[in-house]
PDB file of C-alpha atoms and ligand atoms in Angstrom:
ATOM      1  CA  MET A   1       9.743 -21.570  15.975  1.00 75.00           C
ATOM      2  CA  LYS A   2       7.478 -18.843  14.940  1.00 90.00           C
ATOM      3  CA  LYS A   3       7.184 -18.420  11.101  1.00 96.00           C
ATOM      4  CA  LYS A   4       7.290 -14.782   9.231  1.00 98.00           C
ATOM      5  CA  LEU A   5       4.265 -13.671   7.445  1.00 98.00           C
ATOM      6  CA  ILE A   6       4.807 -12.090   4.163  1.00 98.00           C
ATOM      7  CA  ALA A   7       1.318 -10.464   2.942  1.00 98.00           C
ATOM      8  CA  GLY A   8       0.656  -8.578   0.076  1.00 98.00           C
ATOM      9  CA  ASN A   9      -2.002  -5.979  -0.056  1.00 98.00           C
ATOM     10  CA  TRP A  10      -3.080  -5.360  -3.620  1.00 98.00           C
ATOM     11  CA  LYS A  11      -5.292  -2.496  -2.744  1.00 98.00           C
ATOM     12  CA  MET A  12      -7.757  -1.710  -5.601  1.00 98.00           C
ATOM     13  CA  ASN A  13      -5.529  -2.979  -8.274  1.00 98.00           C
ATOM     14  CA  GLY A  14      -6.371  -5.980 -10.411  1.00 98.00           C
ATOM     15  CA  SER A  15      -8.294  -7.521 -13.295  1.00 98.00           C
ATOM     16  CA  LEU A  16      -9.465 -10.783 -14.402  1.00 98.00           C
ATOM     17  CA  ALA A  17      -5.997 -11.017 -16.618  1.00 98.00           C
ATOM     18  CA  ALA A  18      -3.602  -9.208 -14.509  1.00 98.00           C
ATOM     19  CA  ASN A  19      -4.556 -11.466 -11.647  1.00 98.00           C
ATOM     20  CA  GLU A  20      -3.859 -14.460 -13.505  1.00 98.00           C
ATOM     21  CA  ALA A  21      -0.778 -13.673 -14.677  1.00 98.00           C
ATOM     22  CA  LEU A  22       0.533 -12.319 -11.133  1.00 98.00           C
ATOM     23  CA  ILE A  23      -0.732 -15.219  -9.225  1.00 98.00           C
ATOM     24  CA  LYS A  24       0.849 -17.488 -12.000  1.00 98.00           C
ATOM     25  CA  GLY A  25       3.978 -16.225 -11.775  1.00 98.00           C
ATOM     26  CA  LEU A  26       3.967 -16.475  -7.861  1.00 98.00           C
ATOM     27  CA  VAL A  27       2.906 -19.879  -7.710  1.00 98.00           C
ATOM     28  CA  SER A  28       5.392 -21.025 -10.190  1.00 97.00           C
ATOM     29  CA  GLY A  29       8.076 -19.051  -8.560  1.00 97.00           C
ATOM     30  CA  VAL A  30       7.474 -19.516  -4.519  1.00 97.00           C
ATOM     31  CA  GLY A  31       8.682 -23.086  -4.138  1.00 95.00           C
ATOM     32  CA  THR A  32       8.759 -24.136  -0.508  1.00 96.00           C
ATOM     33  CA  PRO A  33       9.332 -20.916   1.502  1.00 97.00           C
ATOM     34  CA  ASN A  34      10.565 -20.454   5.114  1.00 95.00           C
ATOM     35  CA  CYS A  35       7.956 -18.357   5.903  1.00 98.00           C
ATOM     36  CA  LEU A  36       4.071 -17.798   5.572  1.00 98.00           C
ATOM     37  CA  VAL A  37       2.762 -16.175   2.398  1.00 98.00           C
ATOM     38  CA  ALA A  38      -0.630 -14.431   1.672  1.00 98.00           C
ATOM     39  CA  LEU A  39      -2.409 -12.242  -0.789  1.00 98.00           C
ATOM     40  CA  CYS A  40      -5.003  -9.708   0.211  1.00 99.00           C
ATOM     41  CA  VAL A  41      -6.994  -9.080  -2.632  1.00 98.00           C
ATOM     42  CA  PRO A  42     -10.124  -6.889  -3.845  1.00 98.00           C
ATOM     43  CA  SER A  43     -12.980  -8.931  -2.558  1.00 98.00           C
ATOM     44  CA  VAL A  44     -14.733  -9.036  -6.015  1.00 98.00           C
ATOM     45  CA  TYR A  45     -11.444 -11.546  -7.111  1.00 98.00           C
ATOM     46  CA  LEU A  46     -11.675 -13.948  -4.166  1.00 98.00           C
ATOM     47  CA  ALA A  47     -13.137 -16.847  -6.075  1.00 98.00           C
ATOM     48  CA  GLN A  48     -10.806 -15.815  -8.839  1.00 98.00           C
ATOM     49  CA  CYS A  49      -7.949 -15.878  -6.736  1.00 98.00           C
ATOM     50  CA  ARG A  50      -9.042 -18.919  -4.328  1.00 98.00           C
ATOM     51  CA  SER A  51      -9.362 -21.156  -7.585  1.00 98.00           C
ATOM     52  CA  LEU A  52      -5.942 -19.530  -8.721  1.00 98.00           C
ATOM     53  CA  LEU A  53      -4.286 -20.594  -5.540  1.00 98.00           C
ATOM     54  CA  THR A  54      -5.749 -23.724  -5.046  1.00 96.00           C
ATOM     55  CA  GLY A  55      -2.960 -26.482  -3.924  1.00 95.00           C
ATOM     56  CA  SER A  56      -0.116 -23.804  -3.581  1.00 97.00           C
ATOM     57  CA  VAL A  57       1.329 -22.593  -0.153  1.00 98.00           C
ATOM     58  CA  ILE A  58      -0.228 -18.918  -0.853  1.00 98.00           C
ATOM     59  CA  ASP A  59      -2.754 -18.146   1.284  1.00 98.00           C
ATOM     60  CA  LEU A  60      -5.934 -16.184   0.386  1.00 98.00           C
ATOM     61  CA  GLY A  61      -6.526 -12.799   2.390  1.00 98.00           C
ATOM     62  CA  ALA A  62      -9.047 -10.039   2.028  1.00 98.00           C
ATOM     63  CA  GLN A  63      -8.984  -6.404   2.670  1.00 98.00           C
ATOM     64  CA  ASP A  64     -11.504  -5.445   4.663  1.00 98.00           C
ATOM     65  CA  VAL A  65     -14.723  -7.129   6.405  1.00 98.00           C
ATOM     66  CA  SER A  66     -17.932  -5.724   8.210  1.00 98.00           C
ATOM     67  CA  GLN A  67     -18.177  -5.425  11.785  1.00 98.00           C
ATOM     68  CA  HIS A  68     -21.782  -6.817  11.482  1.00 98.00           C
ATOM     69  CA  GLU A  69     -22.867 -10.690  11.079  1.00 96.00           C
ATOM     70  CA  ALA A  70     -25.423  -9.931   8.471  1.00 97.00           C
ATOM     71  CA  GLY A  71     -28.218  -7.708   7.084  1.00 98.00           C
ATOM     72  CA  ALA A  72     -28.858  -4.356   5.913  1.00 98.00           C
ATOM     73  CA  PHE A  73     -25.792  -3.064   5.177  1.00 98.00           C
ATOM     74  CA  THR A  74     -25.277  -2.392   1.343  1.00 98.00           C
ATOM     75  CA  GLY A  75     -22.047  -3.181   0.160  1.00 97.00           C
ATOM     76  CA  GLU A  76     -20.567  -4.675   3.148  1.00 98.00           C
ATOM     77  CA  VAL A  77     -18.720  -8.258   3.035  1.00 98.00           C
ATOM     78  CA  SER A  78     -19.311 -10.405   6.111  1.00 98.00           C
ATOM     79  CA  CYS A  79     -17.057 -12.950   7.606  1.00 98.00           C
ATOM     80  CA  SER A  80     -19.253 -15.754   6.713  1.00 98.00           C
ATOM     81  CA  MET A  81     -18.902 -14.674   3.160  1.00 98.00           C
ATOM     82  CA  LEU A  82     -15.036 -14.784   3.607  1.00 98.00           C
ATOM     83  CA  ASN A  83     -15.287 -18.220   5.050  1.00 98.00           C
ATOM     84  CA  ASP A  84     -17.236 -19.234   1.897  1.00 98.00           C
ATOM     85  CA  PHE A  85     -14.251 -18.480   0.002  1.00 97.00           C
ATOM     86  CA  GLY A  86     -11.557 -19.873   2.300  1.00 97.00           C
ATOM     87  CA  VAL A  87     -10.007 -16.883   3.239  1.00 98.00           C
ATOM     88  CA  ARG A  88      -7.378 -17.216   6.225  1.00 98.00           C
ATOM     89  CA  TYR A  89      -6.675 -13.504   6.667  1.00 98.00           C
ATOM     90  CA  CYS A  90      -8.362 -10.323   6.789  1.00 98.00           C
ATOM     91  CA  LEU A  91      -6.656  -6.428   6.994  1.00 98.00           C
ATOM     92  CA  VAL A  92      -8.988  -4.528   9.651  1.00 98.00           C
ATOM     93  CA  GLY A  93      -8.141  -1.062  10.393  1.00 98.00           C
ATOM     94  CA  HIS A  94      -5.789  -0.191   7.303  1.00 98.00           C
ATOM     95  CA  SER A  95      -4.924   3.413   7.248  1.00 97.00           C
ATOM     96  CA  GLU A  96      -6.646   3.928   4.092  1.00 97.00           C
ATOM     97  CA  ARG A  97     -10.033   2.772   5.826  1.00 98.00           C
ATOM     98  CA  ARG A  98      -9.555   4.930   8.624  1.00 97.00           C
ATOM     99  CA  GLN A  99      -8.814   7.858   6.696  1.00 96.00           C
ATOM    100  CA  TYR A 100     -11.648   7.235   4.051  1.00 97.00           C
ATOM    101  CA  HIS A 101     -14.021   5.646   5.423  1.00 97.00           C
ATOM    102  CA  PHE A 102     -13.586   7.184   8.810  1.00 97.00           C
ATOM    103  CA  GLU A 103     -13.236   4.110  10.731  1.00 98.00           C
ATOM    104  CA  THR A 104     -12.487   4.593  14.572  1.00 98.00           C
ATOM    105  CA  ASP A 105     -10.371   2.627  17.024  1.00 98.00           C
ATOM    106  CA  ALA A 106     -13.589   0.982  18.123  1.00 97.00           C
ATOM    107  CA  VAL A 107     -14.977  -0.014  14.898  1.00 98.00           C
ATOM    108  CA  VAL A 108     -11.861  -1.910  14.152  1.00 98.00           C
ATOM    109  CA  ALA A 109     -11.824  -3.594  17.532  1.00 98.00           C
ATOM    110  CA  LEU A 110     -15.074  -5.217  16.579  1.00 97.00           C
ATOM    111  CA  LYS A 111     -13.803  -6.098  13.091  1.00 98.00           C
ATOM    112  CA  ALA A 112     -10.951  -7.749  14.763  1.00 98.00           C
ATOM    113  CA  GLN A 113     -13.533  -9.351  17.098  1.00 97.00           C
ATOM    114  CA  ARG A 114     -15.796 -10.353  14.509  1.00 97.00           C
ATOM    115  CA  ALA A 115     -13.295 -11.593  12.474  1.00 98.00           C
ATOM    116  CA  LEU A 116     -11.572 -14.163  15.069  1.00 97.00           C
ATOM    117  CA  ALA A 117     -15.038 -15.365  16.256  1.00 96.00           C
ATOM    118  CA  SER A 118     -15.289 -16.561  12.566  1.00 97.00           C
ATOM    119  CA  GLY A 119     -11.966 -18.268  12.124  1.00 97.00           C
ATOM    120  CA  VAL A 120     -10.270 -15.578   9.925  1.00 98.00           C
ATOM    121  CA  THR A 121      -7.245 -14.305  11.204  1.00 98.00           C
ATOM    122  CA  PRO A 122      -7.180 -10.204  11.523  1.00 98.00           C
ATOM    123  CA  ILE A 123      -4.322  -8.349  10.279  1.00 98.00           C
ATOM    124  CA  VAL A 124      -5.000  -5.276  12.433  1.00 98.00           C
ATOM    125  CA  CYS A 125      -3.373  -2.218  11.068  1.00 98.00           C
ATOM    126  CA  ILE A 126      -2.005   0.554  13.100  1.00 98.00           C
ATOM    127  CA  GLY A 127       0.175   3.568  12.685  1.00 98.00           C
ATOM    128  CA  GLU A 128       1.056   7.156  13.240  1.00 97.00           C
ATOM    129  CA  THR A 129       0.455   9.942  10.470  1.00 96.00           C
ATOM    130  CA  LEU A 130       3.702  12.249   9.606  1.00 94.00           C
ATOM    131  CA  ALA A 131       2.144  14.999  11.910  1.00 94.00           C
ATOM    132  CA  GLU A 132       1.854  13.035  14.695  1.00 96.00           C
ATOM    133  CA  ARG A 133       5.284  11.535  14.200  1.00 95.00           C
ATOM    134  CA  GLU A 134       6.735  15.153  14.059  1.00 93.00           C
ATOM    135  CA  ALA A 135       4.473  15.927  17.038  1.00 96.00           C
ATOM    136  CA  GLY A 136       6.576  13.168  19.062  1.00 96.00           C
ATOM    137  CA  ARG A 137       2.960  11.340  19.513  1.00 97.00           C
ATOM    138  CA  THR A 138       3.822   8.049  17.573  1.00 97.00           C
ATOM    139  CA  GLU A 139       3.920   5.904  20.967  1.00 98.00           C
ATOM    140  CA  GLU A 140       0.859   7.463  22.050  1.00 98.00           C
ATOM    141  CA  VAL A 141      -0.873   6.854  18.909  1.00 98.00           C
ATOM    142  CA  VAL A 142      -0.001   3.460  18.108  1.00 98.00           C
ATOM    143  CA  LYS A 143      -0.408   2.034  21.847  1.00 98.00           C
ATOM    144  CA  ARG A 144      -4.027   3.834  21.838  1.00 98.00           C
ATOM    145  CA  GLN A 145      -4.831   2.051  18.593  1.00 98.00           C
ATOM    146  CA  LEU A 146      -3.840  -1.148  19.912  1.00 98.00           C
ATOM    147  CA  ALA A 147      -5.382  -0.729  23.374  1.00 98.00           C
ATOM    148  CA  ALA A 148      -8.562  -0.548  21.927  1.00 98.00           C
ATOM    149  CA  VAL A 149      -8.075  -3.995  19.890  1.00 97.00           C
ATOM    150  CA  ILE A 150      -6.823  -5.631  23.027  1.00 97.00           C
ATOM    151  CA  HIS A 151      -9.568  -4.437  25.154  1.00 96.00           C
ATOM    152  CA  ALA A 152     -12.246  -5.753  22.671  1.00 95.00           C
ATOM    153  CA  ASN A 153     -10.843  -9.227  22.458  1.00 93.00           C
ATOM    154  CA  GLY A 154      -9.463 -10.144  25.858  1.00 89.00           C
ATOM    155  CA  HIS A 155      -7.336 -13.230  25.917  1.00 86.00           C
ATOM    156  CA  CYS A 156      -7.924 -13.572  22.220  1.00 92.00           C
ATOM    157  CA  ILE A 157      -5.373 -11.202  21.548  1.00 96.00           C
ATOM    158  CA  SER A 158      -2.835 -13.564  20.825  1.00 95.00           C
ATOM    159  CA  GLU A 159      -4.619 -14.926  17.725  1.00 97.00           C
ATOM    160  CA  ILE A 160      -4.368 -11.681  15.787  1.00 98.00           C
ATOM    161  CA  VAL A 161      -1.628 -10.529  13.221  1.00 98.00           C
ATOM    162  CA  LEU A 162      -0.612  -6.758  14.230  1.00 98.00           C
ATOM    163  CA  ALA A 163       0.798  -4.548  11.172  1.00 98.00           C
ATOM    164  CA  TYR A 164       2.736  -1.237  12.218  1.00 98.00           C
ATOM    165  CA  GLU A 165       2.208   1.013   9.017  1.00 98.00           C
ATOM    166  CA  PRO A 166       3.533   4.614   9.474  1.00 97.00           C
ATOM    167  CA  VAL A 167       0.963   6.406   7.405  1.00 96.00           C
ATOM    168  CA  TRP A 168       3.857   8.651   6.082  1.00 95.00           C
ATOM    169  CA  ALA A 169       5.731   5.475   4.764  1.00 94.00           C
ATOM    170  CA  ILE A 170       2.815   3.989   2.710  1.00 92.00           C
ATOM    171  CA  GLY A 171       3.104   4.588  -0.909  1.00 88.00           C
ATOM    172  CA  THR A 172       5.739   7.222  -0.427  1.00 88.00           C
ATOM    173  CA  GLY A 173       8.777   5.433  -1.119  1.00 84.00           C
ATOM    174  CA  LYS A 174       9.954   6.667   2.518  1.00 85.00           C
ATOM    175  CA  THR A 175      10.382   3.502   4.621  1.00 87.00           C
ATOM    176  CA  ALA A 176      10.912   3.914   8.295  1.00 89.00           C
ATOM    177  CA  SER A 177      14.649   2.793   8.923  1.00 94.00           C
ATOM    178  CA  ALA A 178      14.860  -0.721  10.462  1.00 96.00           C
ATOM    179  CA  GLU A 179      15.766   1.043  13.670  1.00 96.00           C
ATOM    180  CA  GLN A 180      12.418   3.368  13.738  1.00 96.00           C
ATOM    181  CA  ALA A 181      10.560   0.358  12.851  1.00 97.00           C
ATOM    182  CA  GLN A 182      12.096  -1.757  15.528  1.00 98.00           C
ATOM    183  CA  GLN A 183      11.620   0.811  18.212  1.00 97.00           C
ATOM    184  CA  VAL A 184       7.945   1.028  17.629  1.00 98.00           C
ATOM    185  CA  HIS A 185       7.714  -2.852  17.229  1.00 98.00           C
ATOM    186  CA  ALA A 186       9.074  -3.210  20.506  1.00 98.00           C
ATOM    187  CA  VAL A 187       6.559  -0.736  22.023  1.00 98.00           C
ATOM    188  CA  LEU A 188       3.882  -3.056  20.672  1.00 98.00           C
ATOM    189  CA  ARG A 189       5.158  -6.373  22.079  1.00 97.00           C
ATOM    190  CA  ALA A 190       5.781  -4.978  25.175  1.00 97.00           C
ATOM    191  CA  GLN A 191       2.204  -3.743  25.293  1.00 97.00           C
ATOM    192  CA  LEU A 192       0.997  -7.178  24.025  1.00 97.00           C
ATOM    193  CA  LYS A 193       2.939  -8.891  26.787  1.00 96.00           C
ATOM    194  CA  ALA A 194       1.397  -6.998  29.321  1.00 96.00           C
ATOM    195  CA  ALA A 195      -1.941  -8.389  27.859  1.00 95.00           C
ATOM    196  CA  SER A 196      -1.317 -11.765  27.273  1.00 95.00           C
ATOM    197  CA  SER A 197       1.306 -14.645  28.139  1.00 94.00           C
ATOM    198  CA  GLN A 198       1.017 -15.790  24.797  1.00 94.00           C
ATOM    199  CA  ALA A 199       2.193 -12.568  23.343  1.00 93.00           C
ATOM    200  CA  ASP A 200       5.642 -13.703  21.976  1.00 93.00           C
ATOM    201  CA  ARG A 201       3.592 -16.096  19.195  1.00 94.00           C
ATOM    202  CA  ILE A 202       1.947 -12.713  17.805  1.00 96.00           C
ATOM    203  CA  GLN A 203       3.448 -11.872  14.252  1.00 97.00           C
ATOM    204  CA  LEU A 204       3.915  -8.222  14.007  1.00 98.00           C
ATOM    205  CA  LEU A 205       4.580  -6.980  10.618  1.00 98.00           C
ATOM    206  CA  TYR A 206       6.040  -3.926   9.307  1.00 97.00           C
ATOM    207  CA  GLY A 207       4.238  -2.314   5.981  1.00 97.00           C
ATOM    208  CA  GLY A 208       5.384   1.059   4.240  1.00 96.00           C
ATOM    209  CA  SER A 209       7.434   1.187   0.887  1.00 94.00           C
ATOM    210  CA  MET A 210       9.016  -2.489   1.757  1.00 96.00           C
ATOM    211  CA  ASN A 211      10.773  -3.596  -1.056  1.00 96.00           C
ATOM    212  CA  ALA A 212      13.143  -6.135  -2.400  1.00 96.00           C
ATOM    213  CA  ALA A 213      15.972  -3.864  -1.442  1.00 96.00           C
ATOM    214  CA  ASN A 214      15.041  -3.112   1.996  1.00 96.00           C
ATOM    215  CA  ALA A 215      13.468  -6.206   2.946  1.00 97.00           C
ATOM    216  CA  SER A 216      16.107  -8.288   4.637  1.00 97.00           C
ATOM    217  CA  GLN A 217      17.164  -5.289   6.883  1.00 97.00           C
ATOM    218  CA  LEU A 218      13.645  -4.682   8.020  1.00 97.00           C
ATOM    219  CA  LEU A 219      13.288  -8.367   8.414  1.00 97.00           C
ATOM    220  CA  GLY A 220      16.296  -9.089  10.321  1.00 97.00           C
ATOM    221  CA  GLN A 221      14.881  -6.954  13.417  1.00 97.00           C
ATOM    222  CA  PRO A 222      14.126  -8.736  16.613  1.00 96.00           C
ATOM    223  CA  ASP A 223      10.412  -7.832  16.807  1.00 97.00           C
ATOM    224  CA  ILE A 224       9.865  -7.645  13.187  1.00 97.00           C
ATOM    225  CA  ASP A 225       8.172 -10.924  11.945  1.00 98.00           C
ATOM    226  CA  GLY A 226       7.255  -9.933   8.426  1.00 98.00           C
ATOM    227  CA  GLY A 227       5.730  -7.560   6.189  1.00 98.00           C
ATOM    228  CA  LEU A 228       2.775  -5.982   4.600  1.00 98.00           C
ATOM    229  CA  ILE A 229       3.417  -4.939   1.372  1.00 98.00           C
ATOM    230  CA  GLY A 230       1.807  -2.773  -1.285  1.00 98.00           C
ATOM    231  CA  GLY A 231       3.195  -1.520  -4.595  1.00 97.00           C
ATOM    232  CA  ALA A 232       5.845  -4.386  -4.332  1.00 97.00           C
ATOM    233  CA  SER A 233       3.336  -7.166  -4.150  1.00 98.00           C
ATOM    234  CA  LEU A 234       2.044  -6.539  -7.434  1.00 98.00           C
ATOM    235  CA  LYS A 235       4.994  -7.605  -9.112  1.00 98.00           C
ATOM    236  CA  ALA A 236       5.834 -11.035  -9.271  1.00 98.00           C
ATOM    237  CA  PRO A 237       9.825 -10.917  -9.303  1.00 98.00           C
ATOM    238  CA  ASP A 238       9.816  -8.029  -6.377  1.00 98.00           C
ATOM    239  CA  PHE A 239       7.369 -10.101  -4.104  1.00 98.00           C
ATOM    240  CA  LEU A 240       9.268 -13.185  -4.544  1.00 98.00           C
ATOM    241  CA  SER A 241      12.315 -11.585  -3.305  1.00 98.00           C
ATOM    242  CA  ILE A 242      11.006 -10.031  -0.383  1.00 98.00           C
ATOM    243  CA  ILE A 243       9.625 -13.823   0.531  1.00 98.00           C
ATOM    244  CA  ALA A 244      13.248 -14.949  -0.045  1.00 97.00           C
ATOM    245  CA  SER A 245      14.561 -12.549   2.345  1.00 97.00           C
ATOM    246  CA  ALA A 246      12.033 -13.456   5.212  1.00 96.00           C
ATOM    247  CA  GLY A 247      13.642 -17.257   5.138  1.00 79.00           C
TER     248      GLY A 247
HETATM  249  P1  LIG B   1       3.172  -0.017  -0.102  1.00 56.75           P
HETATM  250  O1  LIG B   1       4.054  -0.963   0.161  1.00 56.75           O
HETATM  251  O2  LIG B   1       2.533   0.583  -1.530  1.00 56.75           O
HETATM  252  O3  LIG B   1       3.893   1.519   0.506  1.00 56.75           O
HETATM  253  O4  LIG B   1       1.888   0.123   0.904  1.00 56.75           O
HETATM  254  C1  LIG B   1       1.994  -0.368   2.095  1.00 56.75           C
HETATM  255  C2  LIG B   1       0.721  -0.740   2.676  1.00 56.75           C
HETATM  256  O5  LIG B   1      -0.008  -0.080   2.664  1.00 56.75           O
HETATM  257  C3  LIG B   1       0.171  -2.090   2.473  1.00 56.75           C
HETATM  258  O6  LIG B   1      -0.825  -2.494   3.770  1.00 56.75           O
END
């Protein structure tokens, strides 16, 4: 049976002291969860978080990676650098990267490809804006975003994790209803199935204002295999409660 994955995305939050307190709280409270758990932390804290997570069931993740192997790309972090720190997952194509750093579908697809080639599991993020949803374009947008990743990755597509994060639900407190999320997840699953006979093993996460109160309903949907959690991953009791909902 495929395990669910609960991944925290700290975004640009944290400090040495706050990270230590948060991770100690999570490690002591997590027990033996029925799901996989990961924390996607700012890259400058990978070393600290790796050492705090050593021996725990919680995996380490990064929030972005360069599509290039190495070289003159000031400020970027490569997959081999992530390998050095035992990073298992890396977000690619988060809507904040697409919006503020102008990452295109093609760049996101290359990042996923680079991660897969390095043994880092990309958590590929896709999702529509409010304007796109209101224009009835949700399916068209998410299918286009996913198609680019499928096109670049071929049969390796079954090795990715996919996160559906409607942009209008991120950090707004406006969660997609379980039905809205399931509807899009079913479309994505069908698209993945058309591309790979292994599509059933791909974890499809939902992200966007998931919290301790709404997690069980969302995670109870047939095509929702986990969550990508922003704000609520910064508070140990909330994140632990979401992990418990995934059991
Ligand atoms: P929030 O949970 O804060 O809405 O953020 C979701 C997200 O963007 C996770 O990647």
